[in-house]
Amino acid sequence: MATDQVKKKSVARHGHDGEVTSDSSASRSPPNMNGRPASFPGPIPTSPEDTRNDPLSPLSDGVRSLHVNRKSLYGYSSPMTPRGFLDRKLSSPMMPAFMTSAPGKVIVFGEHAVVHGKAAMAASISLRSYLLVTALSKSGRTITLRFPDISLDHTWHIDDLPWSTFSHPDKKKFYYDLVTSLDPDLVEAMQPHITTVSPKASVEARKIHQAAASSFLYLFLSLGSQAFPGCIYTLRSTLPIGAGLGSSASISVCISSALLLQIRTLAGPHPDQPRQESEVQIERINRWAFVCEMCIHGNPSGVDNTVAAYGKAVIFKREDYGKPPHVQSLRNFPELPLLLVNTRHARSTAVEVAKVGALKDTQPVVTGLILEAIDKITESAHELLSAPGFDESDYDSLKVIGELFNFNHGLLVSLGVSHPRLERIRELVDTVGCGWTKLTGAGGGGCAITLLRPGTKAEDLQDLELRLASENFERFETTLGGDGVGVLWPAVLKNGTDEEGGEEIDQDKFLNAEGREGVERLVGVGGHQRREGWKFWR
């Protein structure tokens, strides 16, 4: 095969200002070539025919040459190259342990208006989920999903899974396919393998466990094959669950990226990767993460997984629910200091959305004007944050954004979606005088976000922390607008230990990390100072 006939990468169609439009993802390659387990990420040689069904073909052939030598990225001659893969014996270990990570998100502007066809701005936060993938020996024919934060631990035998249904020619999906709905036949085929998950747990816990298991198994069966190597997938998260911070989407992106890496359909990440190609990889991850989200939520908006995959911030707008949303990536969004406070009050997104819908029915003119005003706030914030002269360290610049926080919150209060606990957080922050606060997400409880004033004194933050703790609020100091999906390959970090080459992250260390702080100390990607080892598509 001539070298100019190597499989072409595909690119998403990009508009102005970082816009990414919906398109099917990159070129076709069977997940397992020549009967070998698809265990390593990276480019693989294929025939020209493998691009014929790919509607996104044609990143130039020369780009692939950028990814042949991975030594500089991973510190050793990596099996991520075609030669490295083909030279390995089948009796060798499948792959080193590796990790993926993705952030949570907050809605910065545009809550509820986005449900009614207006724009919303959502941004990543530095609280993240982490997935450790550990390969079993060649004889290990099981897949285990461990999520200790929700007490989920379940194992499937690979050969018992419904491969015949998922691999049927009428049902089989390839990694470049755009999946916009779940196949009822595939969902039904999984059910015997889902109903056995956590049978002795409480009804509520079992519901959560089985939803998580469904999302993982649907992707595993769609992207993998019966020849897939046995693995343990261990999840930890520093995100509070069920607080409206996109925890399920963060986990979905971790799962999607890990499986796509295992079937070798992602290039990079590496420092010299062109942005256009990098965004192709992110969008591929994003689309399969959306499939995970459909398994959990039924009809998700797509905004949570988009922010978790891309990071930074996005403008999200969906005027017609029968069509893909318009998503504009804000790649130059500044990193801003943020205080996140959880009310610890359970809320229902459906209930809060229904409130606004009912208000729009009874007061269409006034409600319409409020939603229009929220849309203008989102638009103004976008213009300010995108302006070349915006300085995130300047008080006057942040004050204008803070005033928009106040406007947006006041309009949400008028729609009836706040809560006394949210108002109490605002009162406590205003008493100390350390920033501007608004609810984030659906409201009715959940979380509030505070944009911290530049130069806020440490003693003022300590005072606020004591006040919040005394009233049973949960507080997180975080950063708004950080990186999206990341990879740690292999799972080794410079953690100040005496271990040669760094500290290897294994199952025991990962499982025994105590709480969010322990997970962050062990494997956290870091805030403004990026931690050595983690790589990101940017």
XYZ file of C-alpha atoms in Angstrom:
538
model
C 0.000 0.000 0.000
C 1.469 3.342 -0.949
C 2.255 5.682 1.909
C -0.120 8.316 0.572
C -2.944 5.832 0.988
C -2.727 5.724 4.764
C -6.028 6.271 6.525
C -7.005 9.927 6.574
C -7.992 11.761 9.692
C -11.193 13.740 9.611
C -11.875 17.222 10.787
C -14.954 18.895 12.113
C -16.226 21.839 10.134
C -15.260 24.967 11.964
C -16.935 28.312 11.743
C -15.806 31.620 13.162
C -14.848 32.132 16.827
C -14.259 28.457 17.515
C -17.680 27.244 16.405
C -17.957 23.477 16.051
C -20.824 22.197 13.969
C -22.272 18.717 14.127
C -20.831 16.174 11.744
C -20.035 12.501 11.829
C -16.617 11.717 13.225
C -13.475 10.341 11.721
C -12.474 7.590 9.359
C -13.383 3.954 9.688
C -11.228 1.251 11.174
C -12.467 -2.040 12.619
C -11.864 -2.009 16.378
C -9.839 -5.217 16.141
C -7.515 -5.788 13.186
C -6.262 -9.231 12.185
C -7.779 -10.776 15.295
C -5.536 -8.810 17.658
C -7.029 -7.211 20.777
C -7.367 -3.467 20.194
C -5.463 -2.385 23.255
C -3.457 0.699 22.434
C -4.435 4.203 21.412
C -2.880 5.871 18.415
C -3.007 5.804 14.628
C -3.311 2.547 12.720
C -2.722 1.734 9.068
C -5.803 0.968 7.005
C -6.763 0.762 3.378
C -8.206 3.651 1.358
C -11.540 1.885 1.375
C -11.751 2.467 5.118
C -12.434 6.155 4.524
C -15.280 5.711 2.079
C -18.068 5.792 4.674
C -16.529 8.688 6.555
C -18.381 11.919 5.803
C -15.598 13.886 7.526
C -12.537 12.685 5.679
C -10.013 14.746 4.854
C -7.347 15.978 7.105
C -4.215 15.759 4.979
C -2.263 12.526 4.994
C 0.837 14.309 6.213
C -0.674 14.946 9.630
C -0.335 11.286 10.535
C 3.435 11.551 10.407
C 3.277 13.841 13.425
C 2.198 10.911 15.596
C 4.706 8.215 14.717
C 7.294 8.872 17.423
C 5.662 9.032 20.871
C 8.878 8.738 22.828
C 9.082 12.443 23.580
C 5.528 12.453 24.910
C 5.532 9.367 27.096
C 9.211 8.974 27.939
C 9.636 5.587 26.300
C 9.032 3.912 22.958
C 5.253 3.696 23.213
C 3.062 0.939 21.770
C 0.887 3.687 20.363
C 2.525 3.468 16.960
C 1.501 0.874 14.378
C 4.915 -0.776 14.456
C 4.973 -0.880 18.236
C 1.580 -2.546 18.204
C 2.287 -5.076 15.488
C 5.641 -6.120 16.995
C 4.118 -7.039 20.360
C 3.393 -10.669 21.131
C -0.135 -11.600 22.109
C 1.159 -13.155 25.327
C 2.493 -9.800 26.548
C 0.478 -7.557 28.879
C -2.333 -5.766 27.078
C -1.255 -2.259 28.032
C 0.012 -0.203 30.944
C -2.526 1.201 33.366
C -3.689 4.634 32.205
C -6.127 7.327 33.306
C -8.583 9.745 31.788
C -10.112 12.783 33.461
C -12.810 15.337 32.702
C -14.169 18.396 34.525
C -17.552 19.266 35.907
C -19.400 22.354 34.777
C -21.493 25.264 35.936
C -23.970 27.325 33.999
C -22.503 30.813 34.217
C -25.311 32.672 32.442
C -28.589 31.748 30.798
C -30.296 29.222 33.103
C -33.882 28.428 32.079
C -33.684 30.797 29.109
C -31.731 28.041 27.357
C -34.746 25.715 27.654
C -36.748 28.231 25.623
C -34.390 28.607 22.683
C -32.044 31.254 24.139
C -28.290 31.016 24.620
C -26.539 29.856 27.771
C -22.895 30.119 28.754
C -21.468 27.085 30.526
C -17.898 26.685 31.739
C -15.738 23.955 33.183
C -14.657 23.906 36.815
C -11.529 22.380 38.303
C -13.482 19.729 40.219
C -13.097 16.596 38.079
C -13.755 12.885 37.652
C -10.915 10.392 37.167
C -10.988 6.936 35.563
C -8.186 4.405 36.046
C -8.075 1.595 33.458
C -6.126 -1.499 34.491
C -5.680 -4.407 32.087
C -5.934 -7.986 33.278
C -3.683 -10.783 32.078
C -4.495 -12.353 28.728
C -6.536 -15.077 30.430
C -8.672 -12.527 32.295
C -12.003 -12.514 30.505
C -13.939 -10.135 32.740
C -14.831 -6.457 32.795
C -15.222 -4.791 36.186
C -16.770 -1.369 36.860
C -15.833 0.113 40.230
C -17.206 3.413 41.492
C -16.523 3.437 45.246
C -17.930 6.943 45.724
C -21.408 5.487 45.105
C -20.553 1.947 46.342
C -20.808 0.394 42.874
C -18.709 -2.683 42.095
C -19.842 -5.093 39.382
C -18.152 -7.622 37.094
C -19.310 -9.050 33.770
C -17.847 -12.019 31.902
C -16.935 -10.694 28.453
C -18.017 -13.834 26.614
C -21.471 -13.755 28.248
C -22.344 -10.292 26.914
C -24.762 -9.839 23.959
C -22.138 -9.394 21.264
C -24.243 -11.053 18.571
C -26.907 -8.349 18.922
C -24.503 -5.409 19.032
C -22.372 -6.721 16.144
C -25.290 -7.549 13.845
C -24.815 -5.700 10.514
C -28.073 -3.793 11.041
C -27.015 -2.703 14.532
C -23.229 -2.349 14.545
C -21.912 1.143 15.200
C -18.423 2.334 14.393
C -16.517 4.964 16.322
C -17.103 7.619 13.643
C -20.907 7.155 13.648
C -23.161 9.912 14.934
C -25.566 8.281 17.385
C -28.521 10.517 18.268
C -30.798 7.957 19.914
C -30.539 4.648 21.723
C -31.468 1.518 19.824
C -34.346 -0.175 21.727
C -33.177 -3.630 20.634
C -29.695 -3.005 21.990
C -31.084 -1.618 25.246
C -33.291 -4.694 25.591
C -30.364 -7.038 24.901
C -28.419 -5.435 27.768
C -31.187 -5.744 30.355
C -30.353 -9.225 31.671
C -26.823 -7.919 32.328
C -28.054 -4.726 34.006
C -30.710 -6.179 36.326
C -27.998 -8.197 38.101
C -26.192 -4.999 39.161
C -26.463 -4.246 42.915
C -29.532 -6.426 43.580
C -29.222 -5.973 47.369
C -28.857 -2.181 47.315
C -31.702 0.175 48.211
C -34.155 1.030 45.466
C -32.647 4.489 44.973
C -29.035 3.260 45.033
C -29.854 0.404 42.658
C -31.420 2.867 40.222
C -28.246 4.984 40.211
C -25.958 1.953 39.912
C -27.905 0.426 37.050
C -28.019 3.741 35.156
C -24.228 4.038 35.479
C -23.776 0.409 34.435
C -26.071 0.888 31.419
C -24.136 3.889 30.153
C -20.813 2.052 30.454
C -22.024 -1.214 28.970
C -23.793 0.406 25.999
C -20.530 2.109 24.987
C -18.391 -0.920 25.741
C -20.545 -3.155 23.527
C -20.867 -0.522 20.789
C -17.168 0.288 20.508
C -15.533 -2.966 21.563
C -15.688 -6.575 20.422
C -15.650 -9.994 22.021
C -11.851 -10.047 21.582
C -11.546 -7.043 23.904
C -9.024 -7.543 26.743
C -10.253 -7.938 30.296
C -10.001 -4.715 32.312
C -10.942 -3.025 35.562
C -12.442 0.465 35.200
C -12.205 2.385 38.473
C -13.891 5.767 38.848
C -13.325 8.440 41.480
C -14.740 11.955 41.462
C -14.121 15.195 43.325
C -17.525 16.441 42.135
C -20.556 16.264 44.432
C -23.079 13.867 42.906
C -26.527 15.200 42.020
C -25.677 18.866 42.646
C -26.192 20.072 39.068
C -22.460 20.209 38.336
C -22.399 17.756 35.440
C -20.954 14.826 37.391
C -22.553 12.208 35.138
C -21.289 13.984 31.999
C -17.801 14.218 33.485
C -17.840 10.456 34.073
C -19.311 9.850 30.601
C -16.409 11.721 28.989
C -13.926 9.688 31.033
C -15.524 6.428 29.850
C -15.829 7.538 26.231
C -12.216 8.711 25.983
C -10.876 5.573 27.678
C -12.707 3.190 25.341
C -11.760 5.205 22.244
C -8.142 5.153 23.372
C -8.298 1.404 23.849
C -9.564 0.816 20.305
C -6.823 3.164 19.039
C -9.059 5.726 17.368
C -7.682 8.885 18.996
C -4.542 10.780 17.986
C -2.582 12.558 20.691
C -2.861 14.500 22.819
C 0.549 16.066 22.361
C 1.928 19.628 22.422
C 2.449 19.936 18.651
C -1.014 18.738 17.650
C -2.816 21.204 15.365
C -5.890 22.671 17.032
C -8.135 21.568 14.173
C -7.075 17.959 14.552
C -7.258 18.200 18.337
C -10.869 19.317 18.132
C -11.688 16.325 15.931
C -10.540 14.044 18.767
C -12.516 16.008 21.352
C -15.677 15.926 19.261
C -15.336 12.165 18.780
C -15.116 11.757 22.560
C -17.984 14.203 23.046
C -20.396 12.351 20.773
C -19.941 9.014 22.488
C -20.164 10.724 25.883
C -23.550 12.037 24.742
C -24.615 8.416 24.146
C -23.661 7.687 27.772
C -25.742 10.666 28.872
C -28.743 9.375 26.915
C -28.492 6.095 28.825
C -28.636 8.013 32.116
C -30.958 10.952 31.401
C -33.010 9.912 28.371
C -33.057 13.251 26.536
C -30.079 15.336 27.707
C -29.365 18.784 26.285
C -25.761 17.894 25.459
C -24.313 20.962 27.146
C -22.812 19.087 30.136
C -20.846 16.553 28.105
C -19.749 19.256 25.638
C -18.193 21.333 28.424
C -16.654 18.238 30.044
C -15.037 17.262 26.735
C -13.912 20.677 25.462
C -13.224 22.456 28.755
C -12.953 26.262 28.947
C -16.475 27.503 28.097
C -19.169 27.210 25.453
C -22.160 29.166 24.234
C -24.949 26.643 23.823
C -28.216 27.244 21.992
C -30.952 24.856 20.872
C -33.836 26.504 19.070
C -35.216 23.289 17.553
C -35.079 20.113 19.653
C -35.416 18.087 16.487
C -32.011 19.326 15.331
C -28.509 19.322 16.848
C -27.736 22.293 19.106
C -25.549 25.189 18.063
C -22.375 25.041 20.175
C -19.742 27.763 20.057
C -16.516 26.902 21.810
C -14.871 29.776 23.706
C -11.277 28.595 23.547
C -9.858 31.854 24.936
C -12.136 31.944 27.977
C -10.059 33.202 30.946
C -9.525 31.137 34.065
C -11.365 32.862 36.899
C -11.337 32.231 40.677
C -14.662 30.797 41.796
C -16.282 29.874 45.073
C -18.815 27.068 44.692
C -21.285 26.453 47.513
C -23.618 23.476 47.685
C -26.880 24.137 49.541
C -27.195 20.384 50.257
C -30.865 20.833 49.389
C -32.120 18.292 46.884
C -33.765 19.782 43.827
C -35.530 18.513 40.738
C -34.582 20.036 37.404
C -37.874 18.839 35.928
C -39.890 20.600 38.650
C -38.040 23.901 38.221
C -38.286 23.788 34.422
C -42.022 23.069 34.712
C -42.432 26.131 36.987
C -41.043 28.433 34.314
C -43.091 26.705 31.619
C -46.275 27.237 33.622
C -45.370 30.882 34.229
C -44.810 31.369 30.522
C -48.299 29.966 29.866
C -50.024 32.275 32.364
C -47.794 35.353 31.868
C -46.428 34.978 28.326
C -45.474 38.619 27.726
C -43.692 39.297 31.014
C -42.032 35.891 31.131
C -40.925 36.299 27.529
C -39.329 39.657 28.362
C -37.490 38.149 31.345
C -36.109 35.339 29.181
C -35.065 37.910 26.552
C -33.287 39.924 29.249
C -31.409 36.827 30.434
C -30.387 36.207 26.826
C -29.006 39.763 26.573
C -26.993 39.197 29.758
C -25.420 36.078 28.244
C -24.651 37.991 25.067
C -23.077 40.892 27.014
C -20.937 38.513 29.086
C -19.736 36.769 25.932
C -18.693 40.078 24.377
C -16.892 41.224 27.540
C -15.036 37.969 28.188
C -14.002 37.682 24.528
C -12.746 41.249 24.240
C -8.957 41.563 23.720
C -8.701 44.063 26.564
C -10.392 41.902 29.193
C -8.084 41.429 32.201
C -9.181 38.767 34.669
C -6.879 40.217 37.349
C -8.360 43.706 37.063
C -11.063 44.663 39.569
C -12.990 46.881 37.140
C -13.121 44.133 34.488
C -14.413 41.543 36.953
C -16.844 44.016 38.505
C -18.730 44.276 35.192
C -19.030 40.465 35.046
C -20.070 40.477 38.705
C -22.848 42.959 37.980
C -24.112 40.602 35.280
C -24.112 37.832 37.919
C -26.410 39.994 40.036
C -28.723 40.846 37.131
C -29.000 37.212 36.054
C -29.750 36.010 39.571
C -32.402 38.665 40.120
C -34.217 37.639 36.940
C -34.100 33.973 37.973
C -35.606 34.943 41.327
C -38.439 36.654 39.464
C -39.061 33.370 37.618
C -39.503 31.650 40.973
C -36.566 29.233 40.778
C -34.441 30.372 43.711
C -34.606 28.932 47.231
C -34.090 30.340 50.774
C -30.819 28.439 51.077
C -29.517 30.050 47.881
C -30.538 33.489 49.114
C -28.794 32.821 52.416
C -25.533 32.092 50.598
C -25.816 35.407 48.779
C -26.459 37.165 52.092
C -23.401 35.603 53.743
C -21.126 36.443 50.790
C -22.412 40.016 50.697
C -21.825 40.353 54.449
C -18.168 39.449 54.044
C -17.948 41.389 50.769
C -15.762 38.969 48.819
C -17.585 38.659 45.485
C -20.718 38.438 43.347
C -23.069 35.467 43.697
C -25.794 33.794 41.651
C -27.505 30.432 41.554
C -26.295 28.028 38.907
C -28.306 25.371 37.134
C -31.995 24.731 37.598
C -32.232 26.351 41.031
C -34.643 25.297 43.764
C -31.567 24.227 45.736
C -28.387 22.846 44.237
C -25.436 25.221 44.083
C -24.510 28.885 44.018
C -21.369 30.318 42.438
C -19.422 33.363 43.595
C -16.993 35.227 41.360
C -14.283 36.250 43.839
C -13.144 39.855 43.968
C -9.454 40.364 43.112
C -7.421 40.949 46.263
C -9.896 39.285 48.615
C -8.129 38.790 51.951
C -7.473 35.279 53.221
C -9.030 36.147 56.577
C -12.256 37.216 54.837
C -12.457 33.862 53.038
C -11.786 32.056 56.325
C -14.557 34.067 57.973
C -16.946 33.128 55.172
C -15.895 29.469 55.386
C -16.772 29.373 59.092
C -20.139 31.029 58.496
C -21.019 28.616 55.695
C -19.904 25.551 57.664
C -21.955 26.606 60.698
C -25.085 26.494 58.510
C -24.245 23.141 56.873
C -23.255 24.471 53.465
C -20.585 22.637 51.465
C -17.897 24.941 50.072
C -15.338 24.459 47.281
C -12.699 26.893 46.085
C -12.294 26.127 42.406
C -11.330 27.631 39.065
C -13.680 28.468 36.220
C -12.646 27.791 32.617
C -9.928 25.134 32.848
C -8.991 22.224 30.579
C -11.383 19.588 29.287
C -10.693 15.882 28.804
C -7.173 14.770 29.698
C -5.066 11.599 29.546
C -2.379 10.217 31.833
C -0.597 7.490 29.842
C 0.904 5.569 31.583
C -0.616 6.158 35.024
C 2.569 7.600 36.532
C 2.897 11.011 38.223
C 5.675 13.015 39.803
C 4.275 13.085 43.341
C 7.435 13.846 45.240
C 8.016 10.168 46.068
C 11.202 8.128 45.908
C 9.782 5.828 43.236
C 12.035 5.766 40.182
C 10.390 7.582 37.274
C 7.499 8.769 39.413
C 4.672 7.270 41.404
C 2.719 4.543 39.646
C -1.009 4.893 40.268
C -2.398 1.428 40.907
C -5.764 0.105 42.060
C -4.885 0.064 45.752
C -3.565 3.627 45.852
C -6.490 4.947 43.838
C -9.146 3.140 45.870
C -7.545 4.051 49.200
C -7.266 7.788 48.481
C -9.421 9.350 51.189
C -12.214 11.581 49.979
C -11.979 14.373 47.434
C -8.834 15.796 48.984
C -7.069 12.439 48.817
C -8.002 11.897 45.174
C -6.852 15.408 44.299
C -3.516 14.945 46.079
C -2.888 11.608 44.382
C -3.947 12.212 40.769
C -5.373 15.741 40.462
C -4.533 17.589 37.264
C -3.819 20.805 39.149
C -5.199 24.318 38.746
C -3.241 27.155 37.155
C -0.052 25.081 37.563
C -0.615 22.005 35.399
C 0.633 18.758 36.867
C 3.400 16.997 34.969
C 2.179 13.907 33.157
C -1.382 14.894 32.286
C -1.923 15.779 28.607
C -4.891 17.631 27.113
C -6.370 18.151 23.661
C -6.355 21.932 23.190
